[in-house]
Every structure is written in structure tokens, then in C-alpha cells.
Amino acid sequence: MGGTRDVVYTIEVISGFCALWATVLSLNLVYKHARNYTVPKLQRPIMRIVLMVPIYAIASFLALMFRDLALYFDLIRDCYESYVVYQFLILLINYFDGEESLIRILREKPRMGHPSPFCFLPEFPVGQRFLRICKLCVLQFAFFKPLLTAIAIPLMLTDNFHDGEFILNGGYLWITIFDNLSIAVSMYFLVLFYMSIKEEIAPLQPVTKLFAIKTVIFFCFWQGVAIAALKYMHVFNSIAVELIGKTPFNNPPAVEAMVDAITIGLQDAIICIEMFAMSIVHMQVFGYEPYRNPNKEAFVRSILTGRFREATSPIITSFRDVLHPKYDFDATRITIAPFVEGVIKNWDTPTASSSPNAQVVVELDEMGSDLEQDSSLSSESHHSDDEVMMRIIPLDDVY
């Protein structure tokens, strides 16, 4: 029994060490971006992405140490996970001089095919509606991920979640399925969007950045599924028995509760260790060097010479800009508002066509002018290829 407890204590110490250094390295990188805040439209989403590491590390370590509150710490972590994916899309869009410039570039491109393993699907045109669909499909993950996690909490509290059990009357199976589908849709359309602009976006090195984000998300998801499968096969039962000093026959509820604590704690401990590795990767992938400000004075020198306000004011302004929700609200409104308004119009004034696909095409045709007005885009008429796009992609499934 003592040996098992020693192992648990060692895991907690290692997790705490990794979480601490992951937080220190990541916050140092964020600080360097704030000191060299020369390209806000790119560094704003980059700093928000880098903050994923300390948020993951701190939330996972707190969940490991305070097991009764683990569900709530995991909820915070999962909410930020979906937010990071959307920020990466914003980073790619902001690389261009506004959406108007990006849409103009997309409309000049030839028809594009789907990546493997969906290369058998027909080619489709890219344009304004293609960009809108990509943004909606990425944004849906930012909505469904916190929602699924919030649904899981009451199911767990009422013993209806059945964590790690792949049974039809358990919440774990269905939440895992819908979570995986939401991630897959989000990542697929993110890849589609990247493929459409990969030549123009090459100087930003988006592949390594996407890999850094995708690695965290998929590792966290699939290692959670693997741990749940091990729990389902009763791999942790003997460890639980040794920790509580009881046999499963004498106290099965205590053993089951301990198994749940082991599975959650193991997931959190692994994430803490992974975040230390990812903090090092982020220093290379999301480095501040391309945005270095050659005119800034050394921070310590400014402090020692009594210019504390001059030294801290740019940093405070940078952090205020990064943490301000205005940019997210504006980007989300521009993405969602035309769709909502188009649905309301279509509801109030039914189209003559009886085909659902045709109704969606007409609805989005009416939405086009609203989107251009809201986002200050070009007043040019829609490209004819956009109408073909709506016939190729089943929009009633996407929306």
C-alpha cells in the first residue's frame, strides 16, 4: 500500500513541477510578445493561443490536487480548448489586409478539391460563402465543446454519465461521439481554409502552428478515451483496492469512487507533463522574434532610471488589448449575424421553392448584402461560382 501511495505522490510532484515550468515559460513568451507588440492583428491571436498552455497546466494540476472540484477545472480547460481553435482561424484571416482583401484573393483562385480521404468528392469554388462556411464550422466547436462539457457535469452528479463505459444508456458514449464529430468538422474546415490560401500564408508557417494546436487537442481527447477504455477493462481496480485497503467485495462503492479518481487524476497528470513539452514547442512555433521592436529600451534599465510608467505602460496596453473581448464579439457577430438574419427572413417570407437546398441558396443570396454591410466588405456582386459552391456542399447538413 505504501508503495502505491509513494507512486501517487511522485506523480503529483512531477505534475506540479511540469505545470509550474510550463506556466513560467509560456507567460514569459506572452510577456515578450507584449514588449514587442508591433503587429497587434497577428500577435493578439498568437498570445491567446500561447495562453492555452498555462490555462491547461494550472487547471489540470488543480484538478489533480482537488479531486472534488476536478469537473469544474476540466470545464474551464475544455472551454478554452475550443476558443484556441477559433483564434487560429482568426490568425490566418488577420494575415491578410481585412476580409475584403481575403475574399478578393479567394475569388481569383481555381476550383479546389477535398483532401484525402475525401478526394473522391467533387471540386468546389472558393469565395465569400466558402469563407463564411469555414468560419461557422470552426466556430461551432467553440459552442458545442463547452455545451457538451456542461451537459456532462449534471450527468456525472446524478450517476448517469457512466464514465469510461461504452453503453447506450450512458452519457459518456454519446458525449464522446458528438465531441469527436464537432472536433472533426472544425479541423476539417480549418484544413480546407488553409489549403485555399497556403501559398499566400506560407511566410506565417501555419503548418507548424496548426500542428502545435492540433497535437494538444487530439492528444487530450484520445488519451482520455484510452484511459476510459482501460477503466472499462478494470485495469485500475487493483490499484484502487490497494489505495483504500479494501477488497472490492467488502466495499465496492469505495473502489468505484477510487477508480474514478484514478482515471481523472491520470488524465490531468499526463496533461501537466505534456504542457511542459508544449511550452517549449510554442517558444519555437509562436516566437516573438519576427515582431521584435528594435526601438524599445531594456525593461530593467527603464525601471532603474525611474521611468517605471514608460516601461510598464506599453505592456499593460498590450495585455488590455489581448484580453479585451471586443474583437471576439465583432468577429462572431460578423460570422453569425447574417446567418441568423437570413433564417429570420426565410421564416417570415417563405420561398416559392419547396426544396430545402434551394431555400438555403435563396436565403444566403439575401444574406450576402447584409454581410457586406456589417463587415464593411466590398459592394461587388457575388461571384457566380459561389452559387455553385452551395450546390456542391450540403449546407443544410453544415448549418
CSV table of C-alpha atoms in Angstrom, one decimal:
chain,number,residue,atom,x,y,z
A,1,MET,CA,0.0,0.0,0.0
A,2,GLY,CA,2.8,2.4,0.9
A,3,GLY,CA,4.5,1.7,-2.4
A,4,THR,CA,1.4,2.7,-4.4
A,5,ARG,CA,0.9,5.9,-2.3
A,6,ASP,CA,4.6,6.8,-3.0
A,7,VAL,CA,4.0,6.4,-6.7
A,8,VAL,CA,0.9,8.7,-6.5
A,9,TYR,CA,2.9,11.3,-4.5
A,10,THR,CA,5.7,11.1,-7.0
A,11,ILE,CA,3.3,11.7,-9.9
A,12,GLU,CA,1.8,14.7,-8.1
A,13,VAL,CA,5.3,16.2,-7.6
A,14,ILE,CA,6.3,15.7,-11.2
A,15,SER,CA,3.0,17.1,-12.4
A,16,GLY,CA,3.4,20.1,-10.3
A,17,PHE,CA,6.9,20.7,-11.5
A,18,CYS,CA,5.9,20.4,-15.1
A,19,ALA,CA,2.8,22.6,-14.6
A,20,LEU,CA,4.9,25.3,-12.9
A,21,TRP,CA,7.6,25.5,-15.6
A,22,ALA,CA,5.0,25.3,-18.4
A,23,THR,CA,3.3,28.3,-16.9
A,24,VAL,CA,6.5,30.2,-16.4
A,25,LEU,CA,7.8,29.6,-19.9
A,26,SER,CA,4.5,30.4,-21.6
A,27,LEU,CA,3.9,33.6,-19.6
A,28,ASN,CA,7.4,34.7,-20.4
A,29,LEU,CA,6.7,34.2,-24.1
A,30,VAL,CA,3.5,36.2,-23.7
A,31,TYR,CA,5.4,38.9,-21.9
A,32,LYS,CA,8.0,39.1,-24.7
A,33,HIS,CA,5.2,39.5,-27.3
A,34,ALA,CA,3.7,42.2,-25.1
A,35,ARG,CA,7.1,44.0,-25.0
A,36,ASN,CA,7.3,43.7,-28.8
A,37,TYR,CA,3.6,44.3,-29.7
A,38,THR,CA,4.3,45.7,-33.2
A,39,VAL,CA,1.7,43.7,-35.2
A,40,PRO,CA,-1.4,43.5,-33.0
A,41,LYS,CA,-3.7,41.8,-35.5
A,42,LEU,CA,-1.3,38.8,-35.6
A,43,GLN,CA,0.1,38.9,-32.1
A,44,ARG,CA,-3.3,39.2,-30.4
A,45,PRO,CA,-4.5,35.7,-31.5
A,46,ILE,CA,-0.9,34.3,-31.0
A,47,MET,CA,-0.8,35.4,-27.4
A,48,ARG,CA,-4.3,34.0,-26.8
A,49,ILE,CA,-3.1,30.7,-28.3
A,50,VAL,CA,0.0,30.6,-26.1
A,51,LEU,CA,-2.1,31.2,-23.0
A,52,MET,CA,-3.6,27.8,-23.7
A,53,VAL,CA,-0.6,26.1,-22.1
A,54,PRO,CA,-0.7,27.8,-18.6
A,55,ILE,CA,-4.5,27.5,-18.5
A,56,TYR,CA,-4.3,23.8,-19.3
A,57,ALA,CA,-1.4,23.3,-16.9
A,58,ILE,CA,-2.9,25.2,-14.0
A,59,ALA,CA,-6.4,23.7,-14.4
A,60,SER,CA,-5.1,20.2,-14.7
A,61,PHE,CA,-2.9,20.5,-11.7
A,62,LEU,CA,-5.7,22.0,-9.6
A,63,ALA,CA,-8.0,19.2,-10.7
A,64,LEU,CA,-5.3,16.7,-9.7
A,65,MET,CA,-4.9,18.1,-6.2
A,66,PHE,CA,-8.5,19.0,-5.6
A,67,ARG,CA,-10.4,16.0,-6.9
A,68,ASP,CA,-13.8,17.1,-5.7
A,69,LEU,CA,-13.6,20.1,-7.9
A,70,ALA,CA,-11.9,18.4,-10.9
A,71,LEU,CA,-15.1,18.6,-13.0
A,72,TYR,CA,-15.2,22.4,-12.8
A,73,PHE,CA,-11.5,22.8,-13.5
A,74,ASP,CA,-11.8,20.5,-16.5
A,75,LEU,CA,-14.8,22.6,-17.8
A,76,ILE,CA,-12.6,25.7,-17.8
A,77,ARG,CA,-9.9,23.8,-19.7
A,78,ASP,CA,-12.3,22.4,-22.3
A,79,CYS,CA,-13.9,25.8,-22.9
A,80,TYR,CA,-10.5,27.3,-23.7
A,81,GLU,CA,-9.6,24.4,-26.0
A,82,SER,CA,-12.4,25.3,-28.4
A,83,TYR,CA,-11.6,29.0,-28.1
A,84,VAL,CA,-8.0,28.4,-29.3
A,85,VAL,CA,-9.1,26.7,-32.5
A,86,TYR,CA,-11.2,29.7,-33.4
A,87,GLN,CA,-8.3,32.0,-32.6
A,88,PHE,CA,-6.1,30.1,-35.0
A,89,LEU,CA,-8.6,30.8,-37.8
A,90,ILE,CA,-8.7,34.4,-36.8
A,91,LEU,CA,-4.9,34.4,-37.1
A,92,LEU,CA,-5.0,33.1,-40.6
A,93,ILE,CA,-7.6,35.7,-41.6
A,94,ASN,CA,-5.8,38.6,-40.0
A,95,TYR,CA,-2.7,37.8,-42.0
A,96,PHE,CA,-4.5,39.5,-44.9
A,97,ASP,CA,-5.4,43.2,-45.0
A,98,GLY,CA,-9.0,42.6,-43.9
A,99,GLU,CA,-11.6,40.1,-45.1
A,100,GLU,CA,-12.3,42.2,-48.2
A,101,SER,CA,-8.8,41.6,-49.4
A,102,LEU,CA,-9.0,37.9,-48.5
A,103,ILE,CA,-12.3,37.4,-50.3
A,104,ARG,CA,-10.9,39.1,-53.4
A,105,ILE,CA,-7.9,36.6,-53.3
A,106,LEU,CA,-10.2,33.6,-52.8
A,107,ARG,CA,-12.4,34.6,-55.8
A,108,GLU,CA,-9.5,34.6,-58.1
A,109,LYS,CA,-8.5,31.1,-57.2
A,110,PRO,CA,-9.5,28.0,-59.3
A,111,ARG,CA,-11.8,25.3,-58.0
A,112,MET,CA,-10.4,23.3,-55.2
A,113,GLY,CA,-10.7,19.6,-54.3
A,114,HIS,CA,-11.1,17.9,-51.0
A,115,PRO,CA,-8.1,16.4,-49.2
A,116,SER,CA,-7.6,12.7,-48.6
A,117,PRO,CA,-9.5,10.6,-47.7
A,118,PHE,CA,-12.4,12.7,-49.2
A,119,CYS,CA,-10.6,13.3,-52.5
A,120,PHE,CA,-13.4,11.5,-54.3
A,121,LEU,CA,-15.8,14.4,-53.6
A,122,PRO,CA,-16.4,16.9,-56.4
A,123,GLU,CA,-14.3,20.1,-56.6
A,124,PHE,CA,-15.8,23.3,-55.3
A,125,PRO,CA,-15.2,27.0,-55.8
A,126,VAL,CA,-13.8,29.3,-53.1
A,127,GLY,CA,-15.2,32.7,-52.3
A,128,GLN,CA,-17.1,34.7,-49.8
A,129,ARG,CA,-19.5,31.9,-48.9
A,130,PHE,CA,-16.7,29.4,-48.6
A,131,LEU,CA,-15.0,31.7,-46.0
A,132,ARG,CA,-18.3,32.1,-44.2
A,133,ILE,CA,-18.9,28.3,-44.1
A,134,CYS,CA,-15.4,27.7,-42.8
A,135,LYS,CA,-15.8,30.3,-40.0
A,136,LEU,CA,-19.2,28.8,-39.0
A,137,CYS,CA,-17.9,25.3,-38.9
A,138,VAL,CA,-14.9,26.2,-36.8
A,139,LEU,CA,-17.0,28.4,-34.5
A,140,GLN,CA,-19.5,25.6,-33.9
A,141,PHE,CA,-16.7,23.8,-31.9
A,142,ALA,CA,-16.3,26.8,-29.7
A,143,PHE,CA,-20.1,26.5,-28.9
A,144,PHE,CA,-20.5,22.7,-28.7
A,145,LYS,CA,-17.4,21.9,-26.7
A,146,PRO,CA,-18.4,23.9,-23.6
A,147,LEU,CA,-22.0,22.8,-24.0
A,148,LEU,CA,-21.1,19.1,-24.1
A,149,THR,CA,-18.9,19.6,-21.0
A,150,ALA,CA,-21.7,21.4,-19.2
A,151,ILE,CA,-24.1,18.6,-20.0
A,152,ALA,CA,-21.7,16.0,-18.7
A,153,ILE,CA,-21.5,17.6,-15.3
A,154,PRO,CA,-25.1,17.0,-14.2
A,155,LEU,CA,-24.9,13.5,-15.7
A,156,MET,CA,-21.9,12.8,-13.5
A,157,LEU,CA,-23.5,14.3,-10.4
A,158,THR,CA,-26.6,12.1,-11.0
A,159,ASP,CA,-24.6,8.9,-11.8
A,160,ASN,CA,-25.9,8.9,-15.4
A,161,PHE,CA,-22.7,9.6,-17.1
A,162,HIS,CA,-21.0,6.2,-16.7
A,163,ASP,CA,-17.5,7.4,-17.4
A,164,GLY,CA,-15.5,5.0,-19.5
A,165,GLU,CA,-18.5,2.8,-20.2
A,166,PHE,CA,-19.5,2.4,-23.8
A,167,ILE,CA,-23.1,1.7,-23.2
A,168,LEU,CA,-26.2,3.2,-25.0
A,169,ASN,CA,-27.9,4.4,-21.8
A,170,GLY,CA,-24.7,6.2,-20.6
A,171,GLY,CA,-23.9,9.8,-21.3
A,172,TYR,CA,-20.2,9.2,-21.8
A,173,LEU,CA,-20.7,7.3,-25.1
A,174,TRP,CA,-22.9,10.0,-26.7
A,175,ILE,CA,-20.9,12.9,-25.5
A,176,THR,CA,-17.7,11.3,-26.8
A,177,ILE,CA,-19.3,10.7,-30.2
A,178,PHE,CA,-20.6,14.3,-30.6
A,179,ASP,CA,-17.4,15.8,-29.2
A,180,ASN,CA,-15.4,13.8,-31.7
A,181,LEU,CA,-17.7,14.9,-34.6
A,182,SER,CA,-17.5,18.5,-33.6
A,183,ILE,CA,-13.7,18.4,-33.4
A,184,ALA,CA,-13.5,16.6,-36.8
A,185,VAL,CA,-15.8,19.1,-38.5
A,186,SER,CA,-13.9,22.0,-37.1
A,187,MET,CA,-10.5,20.7,-38.0
A,188,TYR,CA,-11.6,19.6,-41.5
A,189,PHE,CA,-12.8,23.0,-42.5
A,190,LEU,CA,-9.8,24.6,-40.9
A,191,VAL,CA,-7.6,22.5,-43.1
A,192,LEU,CA,-9.8,23.3,-46.1
A,193,PHE,CA,-9.4,27.0,-45.4
A,194,TYR,CA,-5.6,26.6,-45.1
A,195,MET,CA,-5.4,24.7,-48.4
A,196,SER,CA,-7.2,27.6,-50.2
A,197,ILE,CA,-4.6,30.1,-49.1
A,198,LYS,CA,-1.5,28.1,-48.4
A,199,GLU,CA,0.7,29.9,-50.9
A,200,GLU,CA,-0.2,33.4,-49.6
A,201,ILE,CA,0.1,32.3,-45.9
A,202,ALA,CA,3.4,30.4,-46.2
A,203,PRO,CA,5.5,33.1,-44.5
A,204,LEU,CA,3.4,32.7,-41.4
A,205,GLN,CA,4.4,29.0,-41.2
A,206,PRO,CA,0.9,27.9,-40.4
A,207,VAL,CA,1.5,24.1,-40.7
A,208,THR,CA,3.8,24.0,-37.6
A,209,LYS,CA,1.4,26.3,-35.7
A,210,LEU,CA,-1.6,24.1,-36.6
A,211,PHE,CA,0.3,21.0,-35.6
A,212,ALA,CA,1.1,22.5,-32.2
A,213,ILE,CA,-2.6,23.2,-31.6
A,214,LYS,CA,-3.9,20.0,-33.1
A,215,THR,CA,-1.5,17.9,-31.1
A,216,VAL,CA,-2.7,19.2,-27.8
A,217,ILE,CA,-6.4,18.8,-28.7
A,218,PHE,CA,-6.2,15.3,-30.2
A,219,PHE,CA,-3.8,14.1,-27.5
A,220,CYS,CA,-6.1,15.3,-24.7
A,221,PHE,CA,-9.1,13.7,-26.4
A,222,TRP,CA,-7.8,10.4,-27.4
A,223,GLN,CA,-5.7,9.8,-24.3
A,224,GLY,CA,-8.9,10.4,-22.4
A,225,VAL,CA,-10.7,7.8,-24.5
A,226,ALA,CA,-7.8,5.4,-24.0
A,227,ILE,CA,-7.9,5.9,-20.2
A,228,ALA,CA,-11.6,5.4,-20.2
A,229,ALA,CA,-11.2,2.1,-22.1
A,230,LEU,CA,-8.6,0.9,-19.5
A,231,LYS,CA,-11.1,1.8,-16.8
A,232,TYR,CA,-13.8,-0.2,-18.7
A,233,MET,CA,-11.4,-3.2,-18.7
A,234,HIS,CA,-11.0,-2.8,-14.9
A,235,VAL,CA,-7.2,-2.2,-15.2
A,236,PHE,CA,-7.3,0.3,-12.3
A,237,ASN,CA,-9.3,-1.8,-9.8
A,238,SER,CA,-6.3,-3.4,-8.2
A,239,ILE,CA,-4.7,0.0,-7.7
A,240,ALA,CA,-7.9,1.3,-6.2
A,241,VAL,CA,-8.1,-1.6,-3.8
A,242,GLU,CA,-4.5,-1.1,-2.6
A,243,LEU,CA,-5.1,2.6,-2.1
A,244,ILE,CA,-8.2,2.2,0.1
A,245,GLY,CA,-7.1,-1.0,1.7
A,246,LYS,CA,-10.4,-2.8,1.0
A,247,THR,CA,-11.4,-5.7,-1.3
A,248,PRO,CA,-14.0,-5.0,-4.0
A,249,PHE,CA,-16.3,-7.5,-2.3
A,250,ASN,CA,-16.2,-5.6,1.0
A,251,ASN,CA,-16.6,-2.1,-0.2
A,252,PRO,CA,-17.4,-1.9,-4.0
A,253,PRO,CA,-18.7,1.8,-3.9
A,254,ALA,CA,-15.4,3.0,-2.4
A,255,VAL,CA,-13.4,1.0,-5.0
A,256,GLU,CA,-15.6,2.5,-7.8
A,257,ALA,CA,-15.1,6.1,-6.5
A,258,MET,CA,-11.3,5.5,-6.2
A,259,VAL,CA,-11.2,4.2,-9.8
A,260,ASP,CA,-13.0,7.4,-11.0
A,261,ALA,CA,-10.4,9.5,-9.1
A,262,ILE,CA,-7.5,7.5,-10.6
A,263,THR,CA,-8.8,7.9,-14.2
A,264,ILE,CA,-9.4,11.7,-13.8
A,265,GLY,CA,-6.1,12.2,-12.0
A,266,LEU,CA,-4.1,10.2,-14.5
A,267,GLN,CA,-5.5,12.3,-17.4
A,268,ASP,CA,-4.7,15.5,-15.5
A,269,ALA,CA,-1.2,14.3,-14.6
A,270,ILE,CA,-0.4,13.5,-18.3
A,271,ILE,CA,-1.7,16.9,-19.4
A,272,CYS,CA,0.6,18.6,-17.0
A,273,ILE,CA,3.6,16.8,-18.4
A,274,GLU,CA,2.5,17.4,-22.0
A,275,MET,CA,2.1,21.1,-21.3
A,276,PHE,CA,5.7,21.4,-20.2
A,277,ALA,CA,6.7,20.0,-23.6
A,278,MET,CA,4.3,22.2,-25.5
A,279,SER,CA,5.6,25.3,-23.8
A,280,ILE,CA,9.0,24.6,-25.3
A,281,VAL,CA,7.4,23.9,-28.7
A,282,HIS,CA,5.4,27.2,-28.5
A,283,MET,CA,8.6,29.1,-27.9
A,284,GLN,CA,9.8,28.0,-31.4
A,285,VAL,CA,6.5,28.0,-33.2
A,286,PHE,CA,5.0,31.2,-31.8
A,287,GLY,CA,8.2,33.0,-31.1
A,288,TYR,CA,8.3,36.8,-30.7
A,289,GLU,CA,11.4,37.3,-32.8
A,290,PRO,CA,9.6,38.2,-36.1
A,291,TYR,CA,7.9,41.1,-34.3
A,292,ARG,CA,10.9,42.4,-32.3
A,293,ASN,CA,10.8,46.1,-31.7
A,294,PRO,CA,14.4,47.5,-32.2
A,295,ASN,CA,13.5,50.8,-30.6
A,296,LYS,CA,12.4,49.7,-27.2
A,297,GLU,CA,14.5,50.3,-24.2
A,298,ALA,CA,15.5,47.4,-21.8
A,299,PHE,CA,12.8,47.0,-19.2
A,300,VAL,CA,15.3,46.8,-16.2
A,301,ARG,CA,17.1,49.8,-17.4
A,302,SER,CA,13.9,51.8,-17.6
A,303,ILE,CA,13.0,50.7,-14.1
A,304,LEU,CA,16.4,51.6,-12.6
A,305,THR,CA,16.4,55.1,-14.2
A,306,GLY,CA,13.0,55.9,-12.7
A,307,ARG,CA,10.9,55.6,-15.9
A,308,PHE,CA,8.5,53.0,-14.4
A,309,ARG,CA,5.4,54.3,-16.1
A,310,GLU,CA,7.1,54.4,-19.5
A,311,ALA,CA,8.3,50.8,-19.1
A,312,THR,CA,5.0,49.3,-17.9
A,313,SER,CA,2.5,51.3,-19.9
A,314,PRO,CA,3.1,49.5,-23.3
A,315,ILE,CA,2.9,46.1,-21.6
A,316,ILE,CA,-0.3,47.0,-19.8
A,317,THR,CA,-1.8,48.4,-23.0
A,318,SER,CA,-0.8,45.2,-24.9
A,319,PHE,CA,-2.4,42.9,-22.3
A,320,ARG,CA,-5.5,45.0,-22.2
A,321,ASP,CA,-5.8,44.7,-26.0
A,322,VAL,CA,-5.3,40.9,-25.8
A,323,LEU,CA,-7.8,40.3,-23.0
A,324,HIS,CA,-10.5,42.7,-24.4
A,325,PRO,CA,-13.5,40.7,-25.7
A,326,LYS,CA,-14.4,43.3,-28.3
A,327,TYR,CA,-12.5,41.7,-31.2
A,328,ASP,CA,-14.1,38.3,-30.5
A,329,PHE,CA,-17.6,39.8,-30.3
A,330,ASP,CA,-17.1,41.6,-33.5
A,331,ALA,CA,-15.7,38.6,-35.4
A,332,THR,CA,-18.5,36.4,-34.0
A,333,ARG,CA,-21.2,38.9,-34.9
A,334,ILE,CA,-19.9,39.3,-38.4
A,335,THR,CA,-19.9,35.5,-38.8
A,336,ILE,CA,-23.3,34.6,-37.2
A,337,ALA,CA,-25.5,37.7,-37.6
A,338,PRO,CA,-26.0,37.3,-41.4
A,339,PHE,CA,-27.0,33.6,-41.0
A,340,VAL,CA,-29.4,34.4,-38.2
A,341,GLU,CA,-31.0,37.3,-40.1
A,342,GLY,CA,-31.3,35.2,-43.2
A,343,VAL,CA,-33.1,32.4,-41.3
A,344,ILE,CA,-35.5,35.0,-39.8
A,345,LYS,CA,-36.2,36.4,-43.3
A,346,ASN,CA,-36.7,33.0,-44.7
A,347,TRP,CA,-39.1,32.1,-41.8
A,348,ASP,CA,-41.1,35.3,-42.2
A,349,THR,CA,-41.2,35.1,-46.0
A,350,PRO,CA,-41.2,31.5,-47.3
A,351,THR,CA,-39.6,31.0,-50.6
A,352,ALA,CA,-41.5,29.6,-53.6
A,353,SER,CA,-39.3,26.6,-53.9
A,354,SER,CA,-40.1,23.5,-51.9
A,355,SER,CA,-36.6,22.1,-52.0
A,356,PRO,CA,-34.6,22.6,-48.7
A,357,ASN,CA,-31.3,23.1,-50.6
A,358,ALA,CA,-32.9,25.7,-52.8
A,359,GLN,CA,-34.3,27.5,-49.8
A,360,VAL,CA,-30.8,27.7,-48.3
A,361,VAL,CA,-29.4,29.1,-51.5
A,362,VAL,CA,-32.0,31.8,-51.7
A,363,GLU,CA,-31.6,32.6,-48.1
A,364,LEU,CA,-27.9,33.0,-48.4
A,365,ASP,CA,-28.3,35.1,-51.5
A,366,GLU,CA,-30.4,37.5,-49.4
A,367,MET,CA,-27.8,37.4,-46.7
A,368,GLY,CA,-24.9,38.5,-48.9
A,369,SER,CA,-25.6,42.2,-48.9
A,370,ASP,CA,-26.1,42.2,-45.1
A,371,LEU,CA,-22.7,40.5,-44.6
A,372,GLU,CA,-21.0,43.1,-46.8
A,373,GLN,CA,-22.7,45.9,-44.9
A,374,ASP,CA,-21.8,44.5,-41.4
A,375,SER,CA,-18.2,43.7,-42.2
A,376,SER,CA,-17.5,46.7,-44.5
A,377,LEU,CA,-16.7,44.4,-47.3
A,378,SER,CA,-16.7,45.2,-51.0
A,379,SER,CA,-20.0,46.1,-52.6
A,380,GLU,CA,-19.2,44.0,-55.6
A,381,SER,CA,-21.9,41.5,-56.6
A,382,HIS,CA,-21.4,37.9,-55.6
A,383,HIS,CA,-19.3,35.7,-57.7
A,384,SER,CA,-21.3,33.2,-59.8
A,385,ASP,CA,-19.0,30.4,-58.5
A,386,ASP,CA,-20.4,31.0,-55.0
A,387,GLU,CA,-23.8,29.7,-56.2
A,388,VAL,CA,-22.1,26.5,-57.5
A,389,MET,CA,-20.5,26.2,-54.0
A,390,MET,CA,-23.8,26.0,-52.4
A,391,ARG,CA,-24.9,23.2,-54.7
A,392,ILE,CA,-21.8,21.1,-54.0
A,393,ILE,CA,-21.6,21.4,-50.2
A,394,PRO,CA,-24.8,20.2,-48.4
A,395,LEU,CA,-25.4,23.3,-46.5
A,396,ASP,CA,-28.5,22.0,-44.7
A,397,ASP,CA,-26.1,19.5,-43.1
A,398,VAL,CA,-23.5,22.1,-42.3
A,399,TYR,CA,-25.9,24.6,-40.7
